Short mmCIF file of the C-alpha atoms (twelve columns), coordinates in Angstrom:
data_MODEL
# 
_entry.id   MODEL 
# 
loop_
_atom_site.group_PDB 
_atom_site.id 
_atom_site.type_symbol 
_atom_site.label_atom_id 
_atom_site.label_alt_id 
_atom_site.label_comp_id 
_atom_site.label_asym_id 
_atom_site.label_seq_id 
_atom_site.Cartn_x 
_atom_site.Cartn_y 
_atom_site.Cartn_z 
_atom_site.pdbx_PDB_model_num 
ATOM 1   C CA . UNK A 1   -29.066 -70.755 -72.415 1 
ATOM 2   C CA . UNK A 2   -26.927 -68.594 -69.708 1 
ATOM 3   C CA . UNK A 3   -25.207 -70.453 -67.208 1 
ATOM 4   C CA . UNK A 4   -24.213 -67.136 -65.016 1 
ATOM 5   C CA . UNK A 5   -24.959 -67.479 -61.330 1 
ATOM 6   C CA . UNK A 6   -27.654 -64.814 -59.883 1 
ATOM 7   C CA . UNK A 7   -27.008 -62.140 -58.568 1 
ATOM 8   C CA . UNK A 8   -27.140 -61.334 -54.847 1 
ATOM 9   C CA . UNK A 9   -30.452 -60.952 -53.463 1 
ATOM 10  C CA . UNK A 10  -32.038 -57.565 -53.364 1 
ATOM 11  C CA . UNK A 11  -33.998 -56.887 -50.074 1 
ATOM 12  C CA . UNK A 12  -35.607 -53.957 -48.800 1 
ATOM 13  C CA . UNK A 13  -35.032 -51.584 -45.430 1 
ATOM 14  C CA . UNK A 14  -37.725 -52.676 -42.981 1 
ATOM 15  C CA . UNK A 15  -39.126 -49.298 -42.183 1 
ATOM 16  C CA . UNK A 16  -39.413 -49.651 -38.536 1 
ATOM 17  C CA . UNK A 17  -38.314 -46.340 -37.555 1 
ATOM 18  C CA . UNK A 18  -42.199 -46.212 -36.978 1 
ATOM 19  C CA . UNK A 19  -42.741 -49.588 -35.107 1 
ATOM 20  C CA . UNK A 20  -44.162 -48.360 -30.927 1 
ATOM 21  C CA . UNK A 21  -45.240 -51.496 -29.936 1 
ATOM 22  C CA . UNK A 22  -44.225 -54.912 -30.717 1 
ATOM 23  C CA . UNK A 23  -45.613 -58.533 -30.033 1 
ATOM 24  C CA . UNK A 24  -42.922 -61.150 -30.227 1 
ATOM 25  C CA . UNK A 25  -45.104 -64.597 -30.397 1 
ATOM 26  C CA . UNK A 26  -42.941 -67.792 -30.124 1 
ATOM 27  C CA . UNK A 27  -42.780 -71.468 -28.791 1 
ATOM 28  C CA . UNK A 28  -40.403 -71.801 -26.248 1 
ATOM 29  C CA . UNK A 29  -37.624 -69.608 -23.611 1 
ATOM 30  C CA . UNK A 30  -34.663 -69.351 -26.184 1 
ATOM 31  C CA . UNK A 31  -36.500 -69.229 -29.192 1 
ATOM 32  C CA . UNK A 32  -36.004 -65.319 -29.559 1 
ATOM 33  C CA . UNK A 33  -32.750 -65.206 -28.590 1 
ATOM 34  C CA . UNK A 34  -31.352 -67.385 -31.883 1 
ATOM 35  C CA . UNK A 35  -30.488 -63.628 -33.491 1 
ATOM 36  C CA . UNK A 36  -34.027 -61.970 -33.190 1 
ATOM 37  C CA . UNK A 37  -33.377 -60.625 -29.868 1 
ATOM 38  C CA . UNK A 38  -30.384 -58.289 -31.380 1 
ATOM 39  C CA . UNK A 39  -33.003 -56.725 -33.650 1 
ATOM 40  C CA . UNK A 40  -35.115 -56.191 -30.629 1 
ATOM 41  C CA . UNK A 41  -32.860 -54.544 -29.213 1 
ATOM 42  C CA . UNK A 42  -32.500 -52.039 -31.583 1 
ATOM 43  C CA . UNK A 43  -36.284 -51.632 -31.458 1 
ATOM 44  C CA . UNK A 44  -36.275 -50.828 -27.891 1 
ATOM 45  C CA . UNK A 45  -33.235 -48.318 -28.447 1 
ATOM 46  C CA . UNK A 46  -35.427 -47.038 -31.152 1 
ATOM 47  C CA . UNK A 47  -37.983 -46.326 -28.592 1 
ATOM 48  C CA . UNK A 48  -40.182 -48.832 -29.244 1 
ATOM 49  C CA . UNK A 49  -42.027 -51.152 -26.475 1 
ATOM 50  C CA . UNK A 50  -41.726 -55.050 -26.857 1 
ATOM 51  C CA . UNK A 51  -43.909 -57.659 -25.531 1 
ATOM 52  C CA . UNK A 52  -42.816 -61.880 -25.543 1 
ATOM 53  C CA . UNK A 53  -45.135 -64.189 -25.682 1 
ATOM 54  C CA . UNK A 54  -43.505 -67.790 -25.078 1 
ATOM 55  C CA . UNK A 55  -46.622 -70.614 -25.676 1 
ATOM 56  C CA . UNK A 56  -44.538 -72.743 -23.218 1 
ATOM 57  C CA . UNK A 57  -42.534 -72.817 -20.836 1 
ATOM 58  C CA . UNK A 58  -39.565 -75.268 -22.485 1 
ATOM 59  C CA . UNK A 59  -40.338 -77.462 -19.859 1 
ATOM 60  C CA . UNK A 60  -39.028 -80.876 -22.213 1 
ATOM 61  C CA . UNK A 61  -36.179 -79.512 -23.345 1 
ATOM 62  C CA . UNK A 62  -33.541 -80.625 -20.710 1 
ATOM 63  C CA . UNK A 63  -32.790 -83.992 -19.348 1 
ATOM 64  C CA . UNK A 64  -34.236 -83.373 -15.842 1 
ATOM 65  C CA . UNK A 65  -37.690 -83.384 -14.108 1 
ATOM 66  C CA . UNK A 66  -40.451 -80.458 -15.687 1 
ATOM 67  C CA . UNK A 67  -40.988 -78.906 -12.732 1 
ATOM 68  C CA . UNK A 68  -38.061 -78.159 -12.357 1 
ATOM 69  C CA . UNK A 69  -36.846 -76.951 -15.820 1 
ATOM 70  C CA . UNK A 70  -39.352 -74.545 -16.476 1 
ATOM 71  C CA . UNK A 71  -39.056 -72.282 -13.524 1 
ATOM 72  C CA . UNK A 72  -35.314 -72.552 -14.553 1 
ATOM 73  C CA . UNK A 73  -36.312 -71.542 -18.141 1 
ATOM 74  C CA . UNK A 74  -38.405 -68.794 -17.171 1 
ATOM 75  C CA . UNK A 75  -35.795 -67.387 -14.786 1 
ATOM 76  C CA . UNK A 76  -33.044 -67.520 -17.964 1 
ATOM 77  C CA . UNK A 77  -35.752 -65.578 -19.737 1 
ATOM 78  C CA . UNK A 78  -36.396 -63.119 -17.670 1 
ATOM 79  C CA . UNK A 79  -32.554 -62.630 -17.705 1 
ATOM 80  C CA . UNK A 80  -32.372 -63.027 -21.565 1 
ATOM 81  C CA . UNK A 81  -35.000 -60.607 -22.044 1 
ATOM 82  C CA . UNK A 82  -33.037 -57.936 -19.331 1 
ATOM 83  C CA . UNK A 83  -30.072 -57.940 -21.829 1 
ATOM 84  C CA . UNK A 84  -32.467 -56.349 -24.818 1 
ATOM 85  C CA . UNK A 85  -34.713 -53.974 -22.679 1 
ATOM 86  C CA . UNK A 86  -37.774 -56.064 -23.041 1 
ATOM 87  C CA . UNK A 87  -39.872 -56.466 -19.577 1 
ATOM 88  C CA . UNK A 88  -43.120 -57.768 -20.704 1 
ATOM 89  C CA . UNK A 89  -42.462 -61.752 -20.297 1 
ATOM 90  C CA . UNK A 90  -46.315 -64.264 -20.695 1 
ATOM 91  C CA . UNK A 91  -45.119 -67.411 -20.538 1 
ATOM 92  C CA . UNK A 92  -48.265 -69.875 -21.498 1 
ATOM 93  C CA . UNK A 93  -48.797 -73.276 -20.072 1 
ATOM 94  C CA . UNK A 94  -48.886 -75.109 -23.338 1 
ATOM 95  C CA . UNK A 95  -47.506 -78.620 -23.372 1 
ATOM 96  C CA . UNK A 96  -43.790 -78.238 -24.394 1 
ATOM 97  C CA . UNK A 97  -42.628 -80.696 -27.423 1 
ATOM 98  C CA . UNK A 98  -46.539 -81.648 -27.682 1 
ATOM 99  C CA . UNK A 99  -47.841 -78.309 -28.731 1 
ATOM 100 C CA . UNK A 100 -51.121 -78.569 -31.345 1 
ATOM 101 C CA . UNK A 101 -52.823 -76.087 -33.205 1 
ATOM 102 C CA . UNK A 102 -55.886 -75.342 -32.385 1 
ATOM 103 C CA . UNK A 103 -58.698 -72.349 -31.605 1 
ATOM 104 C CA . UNK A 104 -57.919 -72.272 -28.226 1 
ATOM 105 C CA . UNK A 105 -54.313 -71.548 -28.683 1 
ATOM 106 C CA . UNK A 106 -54.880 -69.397 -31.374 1 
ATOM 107 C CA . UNK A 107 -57.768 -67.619 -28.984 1 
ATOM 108 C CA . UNK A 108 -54.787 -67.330 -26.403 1 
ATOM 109 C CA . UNK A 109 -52.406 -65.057 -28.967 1 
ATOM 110 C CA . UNK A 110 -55.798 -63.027 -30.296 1 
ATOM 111 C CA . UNK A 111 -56.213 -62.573 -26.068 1 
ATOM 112 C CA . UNK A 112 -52.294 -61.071 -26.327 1 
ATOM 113 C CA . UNK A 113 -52.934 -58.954 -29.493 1 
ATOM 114 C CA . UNK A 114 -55.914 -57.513 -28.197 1 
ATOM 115 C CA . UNK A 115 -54.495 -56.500 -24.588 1 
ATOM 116 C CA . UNK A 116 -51.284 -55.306 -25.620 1 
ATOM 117 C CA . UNK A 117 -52.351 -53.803 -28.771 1 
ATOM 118 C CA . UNK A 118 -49.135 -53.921 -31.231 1 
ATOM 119 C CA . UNK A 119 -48.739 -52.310 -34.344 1 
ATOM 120 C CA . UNK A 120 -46.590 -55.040 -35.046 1 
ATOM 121 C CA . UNK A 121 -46.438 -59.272 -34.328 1 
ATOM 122 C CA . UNK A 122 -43.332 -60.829 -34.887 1 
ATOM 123 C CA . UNK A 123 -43.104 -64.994 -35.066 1 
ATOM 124 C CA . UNK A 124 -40.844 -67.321 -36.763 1 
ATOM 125 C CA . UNK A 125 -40.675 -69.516 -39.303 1 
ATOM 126 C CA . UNK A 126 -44.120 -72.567 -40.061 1 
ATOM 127 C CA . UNK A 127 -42.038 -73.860 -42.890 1 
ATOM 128 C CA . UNK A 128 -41.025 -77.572 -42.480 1 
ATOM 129 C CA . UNK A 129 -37.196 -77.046 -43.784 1 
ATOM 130 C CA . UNK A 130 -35.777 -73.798 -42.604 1 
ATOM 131 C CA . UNK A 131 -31.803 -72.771 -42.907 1 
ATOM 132 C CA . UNK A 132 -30.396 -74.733 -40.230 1 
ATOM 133 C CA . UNK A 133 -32.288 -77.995 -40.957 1 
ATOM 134 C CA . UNK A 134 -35.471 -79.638 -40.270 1 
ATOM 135 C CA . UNK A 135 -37.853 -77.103 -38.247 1 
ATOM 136 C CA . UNK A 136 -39.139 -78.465 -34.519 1 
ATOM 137 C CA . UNK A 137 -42.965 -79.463 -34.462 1 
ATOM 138 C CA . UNK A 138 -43.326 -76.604 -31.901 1 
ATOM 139 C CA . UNK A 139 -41.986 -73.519 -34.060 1 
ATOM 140 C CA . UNK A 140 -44.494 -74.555 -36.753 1 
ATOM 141 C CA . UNK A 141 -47.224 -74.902 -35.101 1 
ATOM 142 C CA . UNK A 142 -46.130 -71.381 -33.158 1 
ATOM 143 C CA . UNK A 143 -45.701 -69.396 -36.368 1 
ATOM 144 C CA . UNK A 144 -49.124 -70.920 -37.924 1 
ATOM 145 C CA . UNK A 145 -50.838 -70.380 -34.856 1 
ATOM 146 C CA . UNK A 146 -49.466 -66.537 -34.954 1 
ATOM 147 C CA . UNK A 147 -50.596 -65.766 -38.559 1 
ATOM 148 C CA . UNK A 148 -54.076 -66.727 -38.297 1 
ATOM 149 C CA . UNK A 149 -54.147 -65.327 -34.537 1 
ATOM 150 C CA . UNK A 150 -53.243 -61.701 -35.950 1 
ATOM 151 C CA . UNK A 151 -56.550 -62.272 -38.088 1 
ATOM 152 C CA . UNK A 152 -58.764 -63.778 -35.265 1 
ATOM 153 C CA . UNK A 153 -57.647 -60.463 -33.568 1 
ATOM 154 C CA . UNK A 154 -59.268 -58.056 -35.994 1 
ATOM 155 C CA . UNK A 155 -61.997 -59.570 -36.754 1 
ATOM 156 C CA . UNK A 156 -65.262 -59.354 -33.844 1 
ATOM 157 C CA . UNK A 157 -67.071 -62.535 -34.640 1 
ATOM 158 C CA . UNK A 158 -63.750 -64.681 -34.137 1 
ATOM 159 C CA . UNK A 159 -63.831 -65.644 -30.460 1 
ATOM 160 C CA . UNK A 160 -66.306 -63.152 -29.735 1 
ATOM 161 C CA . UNK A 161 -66.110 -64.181 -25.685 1 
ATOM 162 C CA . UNK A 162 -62.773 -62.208 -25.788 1 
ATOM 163 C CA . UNK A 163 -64.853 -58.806 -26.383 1 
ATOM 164 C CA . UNK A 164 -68.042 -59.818 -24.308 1 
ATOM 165 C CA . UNK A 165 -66.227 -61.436 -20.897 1 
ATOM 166 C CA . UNK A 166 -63.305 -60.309 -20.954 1 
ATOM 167 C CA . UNK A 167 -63.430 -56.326 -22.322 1 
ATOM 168 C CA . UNK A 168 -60.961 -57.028 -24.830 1 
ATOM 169 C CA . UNK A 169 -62.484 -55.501 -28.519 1 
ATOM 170 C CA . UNK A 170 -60.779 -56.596 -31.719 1 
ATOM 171 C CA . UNK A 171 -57.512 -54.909 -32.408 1 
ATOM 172 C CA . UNK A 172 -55.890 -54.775 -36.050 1 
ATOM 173 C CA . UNK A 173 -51.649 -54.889 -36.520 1 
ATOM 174 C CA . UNK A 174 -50.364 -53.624 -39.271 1 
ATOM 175 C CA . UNK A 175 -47.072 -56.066 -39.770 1 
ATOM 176 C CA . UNK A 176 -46.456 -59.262 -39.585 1 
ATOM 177 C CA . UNK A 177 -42.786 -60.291 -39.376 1 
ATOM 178 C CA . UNK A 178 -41.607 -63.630 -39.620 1 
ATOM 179 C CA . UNK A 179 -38.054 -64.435 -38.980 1 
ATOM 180 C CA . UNK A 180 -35.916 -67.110 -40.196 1 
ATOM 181 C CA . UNK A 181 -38.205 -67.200 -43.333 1 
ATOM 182 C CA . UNK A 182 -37.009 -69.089 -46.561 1 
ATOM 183 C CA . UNK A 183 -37.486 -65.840 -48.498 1 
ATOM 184 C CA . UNK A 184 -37.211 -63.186 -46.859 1 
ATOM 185 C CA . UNK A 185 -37.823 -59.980 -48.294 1 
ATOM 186 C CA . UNK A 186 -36.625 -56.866 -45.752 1 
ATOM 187 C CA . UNK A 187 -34.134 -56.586 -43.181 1 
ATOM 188 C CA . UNK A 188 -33.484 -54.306 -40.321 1 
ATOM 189 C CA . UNK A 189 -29.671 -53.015 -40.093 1 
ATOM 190 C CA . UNK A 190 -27.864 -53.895 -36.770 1 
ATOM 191 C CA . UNK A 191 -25.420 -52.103 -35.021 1 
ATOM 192 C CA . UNK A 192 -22.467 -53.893 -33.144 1 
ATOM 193 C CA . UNK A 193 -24.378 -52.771 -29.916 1 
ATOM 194 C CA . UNK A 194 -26.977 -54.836 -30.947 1 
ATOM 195 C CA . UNK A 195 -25.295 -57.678 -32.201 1 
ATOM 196 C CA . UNK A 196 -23.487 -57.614 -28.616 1 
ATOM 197 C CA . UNK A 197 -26.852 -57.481 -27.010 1 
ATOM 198 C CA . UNK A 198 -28.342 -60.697 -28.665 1 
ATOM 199 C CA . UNK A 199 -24.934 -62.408 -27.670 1 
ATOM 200 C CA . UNK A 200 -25.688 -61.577 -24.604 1 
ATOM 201 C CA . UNK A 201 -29.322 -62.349 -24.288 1 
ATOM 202 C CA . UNK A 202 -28.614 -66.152 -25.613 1 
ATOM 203 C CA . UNK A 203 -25.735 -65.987 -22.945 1 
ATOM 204 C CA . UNK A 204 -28.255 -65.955 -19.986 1 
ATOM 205 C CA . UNK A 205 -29.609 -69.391 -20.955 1 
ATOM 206 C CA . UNK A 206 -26.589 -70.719 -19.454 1 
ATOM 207 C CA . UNK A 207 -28.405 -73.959 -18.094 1 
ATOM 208 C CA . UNK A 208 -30.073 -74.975 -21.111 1 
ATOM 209 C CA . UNK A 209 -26.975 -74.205 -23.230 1 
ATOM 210 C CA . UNK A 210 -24.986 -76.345 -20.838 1 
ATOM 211 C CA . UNK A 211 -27.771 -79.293 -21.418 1 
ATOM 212 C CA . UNK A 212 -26.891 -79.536 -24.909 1 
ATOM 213 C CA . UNK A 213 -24.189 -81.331 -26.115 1 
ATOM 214 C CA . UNK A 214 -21.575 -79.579 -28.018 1 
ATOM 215 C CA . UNK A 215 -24.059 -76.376 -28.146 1 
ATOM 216 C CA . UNK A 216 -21.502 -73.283 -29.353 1 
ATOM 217 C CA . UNK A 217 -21.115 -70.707 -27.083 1 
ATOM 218 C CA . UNK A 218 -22.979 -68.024 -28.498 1 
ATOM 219 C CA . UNK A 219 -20.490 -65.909 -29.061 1 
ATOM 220 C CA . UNK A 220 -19.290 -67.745 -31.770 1 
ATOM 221 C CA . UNK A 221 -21.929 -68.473 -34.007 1 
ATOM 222 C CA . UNK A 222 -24.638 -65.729 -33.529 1 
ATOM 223 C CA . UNK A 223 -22.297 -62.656 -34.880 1 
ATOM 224 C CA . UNK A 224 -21.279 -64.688 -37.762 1 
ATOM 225 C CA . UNK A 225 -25.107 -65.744 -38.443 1 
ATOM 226 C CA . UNK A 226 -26.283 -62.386 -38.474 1 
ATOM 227 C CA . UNK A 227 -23.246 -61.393 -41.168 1 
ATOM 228 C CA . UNK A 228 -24.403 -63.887 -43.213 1 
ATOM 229 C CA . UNK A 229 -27.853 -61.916 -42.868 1 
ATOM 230 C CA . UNK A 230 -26.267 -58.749 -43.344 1 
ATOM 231 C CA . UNK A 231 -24.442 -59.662 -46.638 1 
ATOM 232 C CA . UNK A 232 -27.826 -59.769 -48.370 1 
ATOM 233 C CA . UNK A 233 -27.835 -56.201 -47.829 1 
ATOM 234 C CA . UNK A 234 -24.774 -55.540 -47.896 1 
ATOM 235 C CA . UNK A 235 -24.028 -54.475 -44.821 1 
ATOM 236 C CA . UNK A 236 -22.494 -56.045 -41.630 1 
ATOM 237 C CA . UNK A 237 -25.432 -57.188 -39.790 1 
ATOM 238 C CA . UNK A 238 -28.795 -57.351 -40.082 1 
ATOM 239 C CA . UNK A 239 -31.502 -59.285 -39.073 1 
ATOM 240 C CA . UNK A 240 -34.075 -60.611 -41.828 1 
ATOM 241 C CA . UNK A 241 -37.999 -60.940 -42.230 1 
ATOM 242 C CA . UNK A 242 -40.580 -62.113 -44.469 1 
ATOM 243 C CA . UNK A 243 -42.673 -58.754 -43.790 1 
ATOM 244 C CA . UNK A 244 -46.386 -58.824 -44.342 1 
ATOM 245 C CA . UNK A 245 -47.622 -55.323 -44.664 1 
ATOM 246 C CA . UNK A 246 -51.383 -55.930 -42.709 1 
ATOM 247 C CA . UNK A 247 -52.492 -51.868 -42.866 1 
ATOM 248 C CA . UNK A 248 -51.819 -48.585 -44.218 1 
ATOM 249 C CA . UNK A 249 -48.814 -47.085 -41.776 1 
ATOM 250 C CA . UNK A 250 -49.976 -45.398 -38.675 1 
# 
């Protein structure tokens, strides 16, 4: 029986060149700036339009009152999301650190889908152990919620109300990305512009950085993180993605 160690893992070029509109669907301010926000910036340098849409506002995750942390949040956002060209914010009013699936959340991300219309929905990871450790409560239910949203959006007799009331007819994407994925299986090459941009984007959530204790300053882990991505291509950085192919390309 051979003993020899694998090989490195072989992943394939997401072809994004064609990606126009993008949907970025996550749990919390922060959550795309933890390396996906350098590979939206190079979508928006690619031309492309980007949409967040944050379920909460992160209003539990410092140690001071709600109302005041997530106007704070959303302000850090706004500023996170200035550093990678993005300037369509929706930030839901989900309980933070209580967040459940359910239709009416998933109704919530068909109602995004369907207005903004992506070819493309990008969430992160359901899975219960992810690289970094055990995966919050929120992100799971965010990236569940996500993947069966993309459906509800396509099809007219799911939450039906959204095309009668509220003008809004069904609306089919044809990716879904999910990043920080056990097994991923493309990746998008970044430049160093866009490695800088993502440093900078997790910069502007100065506050809640500062709320953590021994957090490291961004600068210092995200380049190195997306290396580490980048040697599975073998290249210097990249972000990665599970990539669902939904439709035939545009």
């Amino acid at each position: 029986m051979s003993t020899a160690e694998p090989g490195p893992r072989s992943l394939d070029v997401l072809p994004d060149d064609g990606f126009r509109r993008i949907l970025c669907v996550v749990a919390h301010p922060d959550d795309v700036e933890y390396g996906l926000s350098a590979c939206v910036h190079r979508w928006v340098d690619q031309g492309a339009e980007v949409a967040y849409l944050l379920l909460t506002a992160g209003e539990a995750g410092m140690q001071r009152p709600p109302s005041e942390v997530g106007p704070l949040r959303a302000r850090e956002q706004r500023a996170a999301c200035a550093e990678v060209g993005v300037t369509d914010l929706e930030i839901l009013d989900h309980p933070d650190g209580m967040l459940v699936y359910s239709l009416a959340l998933r109704r919530d991300v068909a109602r995004k889908i369907r207005r903004f219309r992506p070819d493309v929905v990008v969430t992160t990871s359901w899975d219960v152990e992810v690289g970094w450790g055990l995966n919050q409560a929120d992100h799971r239910v965010a990236g569940l919620v996500t993947l069966d949203a993309v459906r509800d959006a396509d099809n007219t007799w799911v939450h039906p109300e959204l095309a009668r009331d509220e003008g809004l007819p069904k609306w089919a994407a044809r990716w879904l990305l999910v990043a920080a994925d056990n097994s991923p299986t493309h990746g998008a090459v970044l430049t160093s512009d866009d490695v800088d941009a993502g440093v900078r984007s997790l910069e502007a959530h100065a506050a809640y950085l500062a709320d953590i204790p021994g957090h490291p300053a961004p600068r210092d882990f995200i380049p190195e993180m997306l290396a580490g991505q980048g040697q599975m291509m073998g290249v210097d950085h990249a972000c990665l993605f599970r990539a669902h192919r939904l439709g035939p390309p545009a």
